[in-house]
Amino acid sequence: MDDSGTSSRSNKDGQKTFFKCNPKAAIKHPFTILVIGKYNWTSLLTEALIDYHENNNFTKIQVHKAISVKSAVSTLPNIYADLVIILLDIMKHDCLIDVESNLLALEPAILCGRTVLVNPRRDLKRKDMEITYANIDSLKKKYNLLIIHANIEVNTSIKRI
């Protein structure tokens, strides 16, 4: 990213595509998090982040929730998020293609590399929905995502790949 706040990516043909990332928004207060998914874990994560910030004398944080990427785009079209956390619900048919088709609508956070895609059940056997390690890895590289695979309902250990 250069000083003007523009980030770039190369497309399939090697041509650079430029996107705007508002650097001023990244330092505004309060720190804003957008959590996307339909899990009890979403609420636990939100509470933990708020407690951590308050207990460590950080600035207040603001958390917005949406049940899917599509609903976030439609109900919160002008929201800026410093961090986007997407909980991919494979069991409820949250198709990876649908997630990818809406990712760029979540800019600027998605374009600044501050997006976490979480696979809470660690189940990548839904090839009919294009949910495979290879496809998630491709999405990770394409959008510079942090990917977390974990069986959150069984234990709290999270493995970063």
mmCIF file of C-alpha atoms in Angstrom, residues 76-146:
data_model
loop_
_atom_site.group_PDB
_atom_site.id
_atom_site.type_symbol
_atom_site.label_atom_id
_atom_site.label_comp_id
_atom_site.label_asym_id
_atom_site.label_seq_id
_atom_site.Cartn_x
_atom_site.Cartn_y
_atom_site.Cartn_z
ATOM 1 C CA LEU A 76 -24.980 -2.023 6.870
ATOM 2 C CA PRO A 77 -23.989 -0.652 3.439
ATOM 3 C CA ASN A 78 -21.999 2.350 4.672
ATOM 4 C CA ILE A 79 -20.339 0.831 7.705
ATOM 5 C CA TYR A 80 -16.576 0.916 8.133
ATOM 6 C CA ALA A 81 -15.064 -1.952 10.112
ATOM 7 C CA ASP A 82 -11.483 -2.042 11.333
ATOM 8 C CA LEU A 83 -11.788 -5.822 11.590
ATOM 9 C CA VAL A 84 -14.186 -8.230 9.868
ATOM 10 C CA ILE A 85 -14.673 -11.726 11.309
ATOM 11 C CA ILE A 86 -16.664 -14.129 9.122
ATOM 12 C CA LEU A 87 -17.853 -17.378 10.704
ATOM 13 C CA LEU A 88 -18.440 -19.783 7.836
ATOM 14 C CA ASP A 89 -21.362 -22.073 8.681
ATOM 15 C CA ILE A 90 -20.916 -25.065 6.407
ATOM 16 C CA MET A 91 -23.690 -27.049 8.075
ATOM 17 C CA LYS A 92 -26.212 -24.322 7.265
ATOM 18 C CA HIS A 93 -25.153 -24.129 3.598
ATOM 19 C CA ASP A 94 -23.160 -20.902 3.798
ATOM 20 C CA CYS A 95 -21.645 -21.515 0.377
ATOM 21 C CA LEU A 96 -18.063 -20.348 -0.122
ATOM 22 C CA ILE A 97 -18.958 -18.930 -3.535
ATOM 23 C CA ASP A 98 -21.621 -16.720 -1.919
ATOM 24 C CA VAL A 99 -19.081 -15.522 0.632
ATOM 25 C CA GLU A 100 -16.530 -14.686 -2.063
ATOM 26 C CA SER A 101 -19.047 -12.925 -4.291
ATOM 27 C CA ASN A 102 -19.812 -10.486 -1.483
ATOM 28 C CA LEU A 103 -16.357 -9.997 0.056
ATOM 29 C CA LEU A 104 -15.407 -6.878 -1.893
ATOM 30 C CA ALA A 105 -18.599 -5.167 -0.756
ATOM 31 C CA LEU A 106 -17.120 -5.163 2.748
ATOM 32 C CA GLU A 107 -14.347 -2.733 1.873
ATOM 33 C CA PRO A 108 -12.250 -1.058 3.048
ATOM 34 C CA ALA A 109 -11.489 -3.581 5.805
ATOM 35 C CA ILE A 110 -11.399 -6.550 3.419
ATOM 36 C CA LEU A 111 -9.005 -4.714 1.115
ATOM 37 C CA CYS A 112 -6.694 -3.683 3.937
ATOM 38 C CA GLY A 113 -6.060 -7.294 4.960
ATOM 39 C CA ARG A 114 -7.931 -7.145 8.250
ATOM 40 C CA THR A 115 -10.432 -9.926 7.660
ATOM 41 C CA VAL A 116 -10.597 -13.250 9.474
ATOM 42 C CA LEU A 117 -12.520 -16.148 7.932
ATOM 43 C CA VAL A 118 -13.389 -18.762 10.543
ATOM 44 C CA ASN A 119 -14.464 -22.329 9.872
ATOM 45 C CA PRO A 120 -15.919 -23.078 13.320
ATOM 46 C CA ARG A 121 -16.740 -26.747 12.795
ATOM 47 C CA ARG A 122 -13.576 -27.733 10.950
ATOM 48 C CA ASP A 123 -15.646 -29.660 8.430
ATOM 49 C CA LEU A 124 -14.448 -29.303 4.851
ATOM 50 C CA LYS A 125 -16.229 -32.269 3.318
ATOM 51 C CA ARG A 126 -18.859 -30.270 1.420
ATOM 52 C CA LYS A 127 -17.366 -30.435 -2.065
ATOM 53 C CA ASP A 128 -20.833 -29.825 -3.523
ATOM 54 C CA MET A 129 -20.621 -26.339 -2.004
ATOM 55 C CA GLU A 130 -16.985 -25.816 -3.077
ATOM 56 C CA ILE A 131 -15.859 -26.068 0.552
ATOM 57 C CA THR A 132 -12.403 -27.652 0.355
ATOM 58 C CA TYR A 133 -9.025 -26.789 1.838
ATOM 59 C CA ALA A 134 -7.757 -25.932 -1.657
ATOM 60 C CA ASN A 135 -10.598 -23.485 -2.308
ATOM 61 C CA ILE A 136 -10.307 -21.851 1.100
ATOM 62 C CA ASP A 137 -6.534 -21.545 0.590
ATOM 63 C CA SER A 138 -7.185 -19.922 -2.791
ATOM 64 C CA LEU A 139 -9.577 -17.453 -1.146
ATOM 65 C CA LYS A 140 -6.968 -16.782 1.556
ATOM 66 C CA LYS A 141 -4.324 -15.852 -1.016
ATOM 67 C CA LYS A 142 -6.679 -13.870 -3.218
ATOM 68 C CA TYR A 143 -8.006 -11.646 -0.412
ATOM 69 C CA ASN A 144 -5.092 -11.814 2.057
ATOM 70 C CA LEU A 145 -7.299 -13.400 4.720
ATOM 71 C CA LEU A 146 -6.368 -14.924 8.034
#
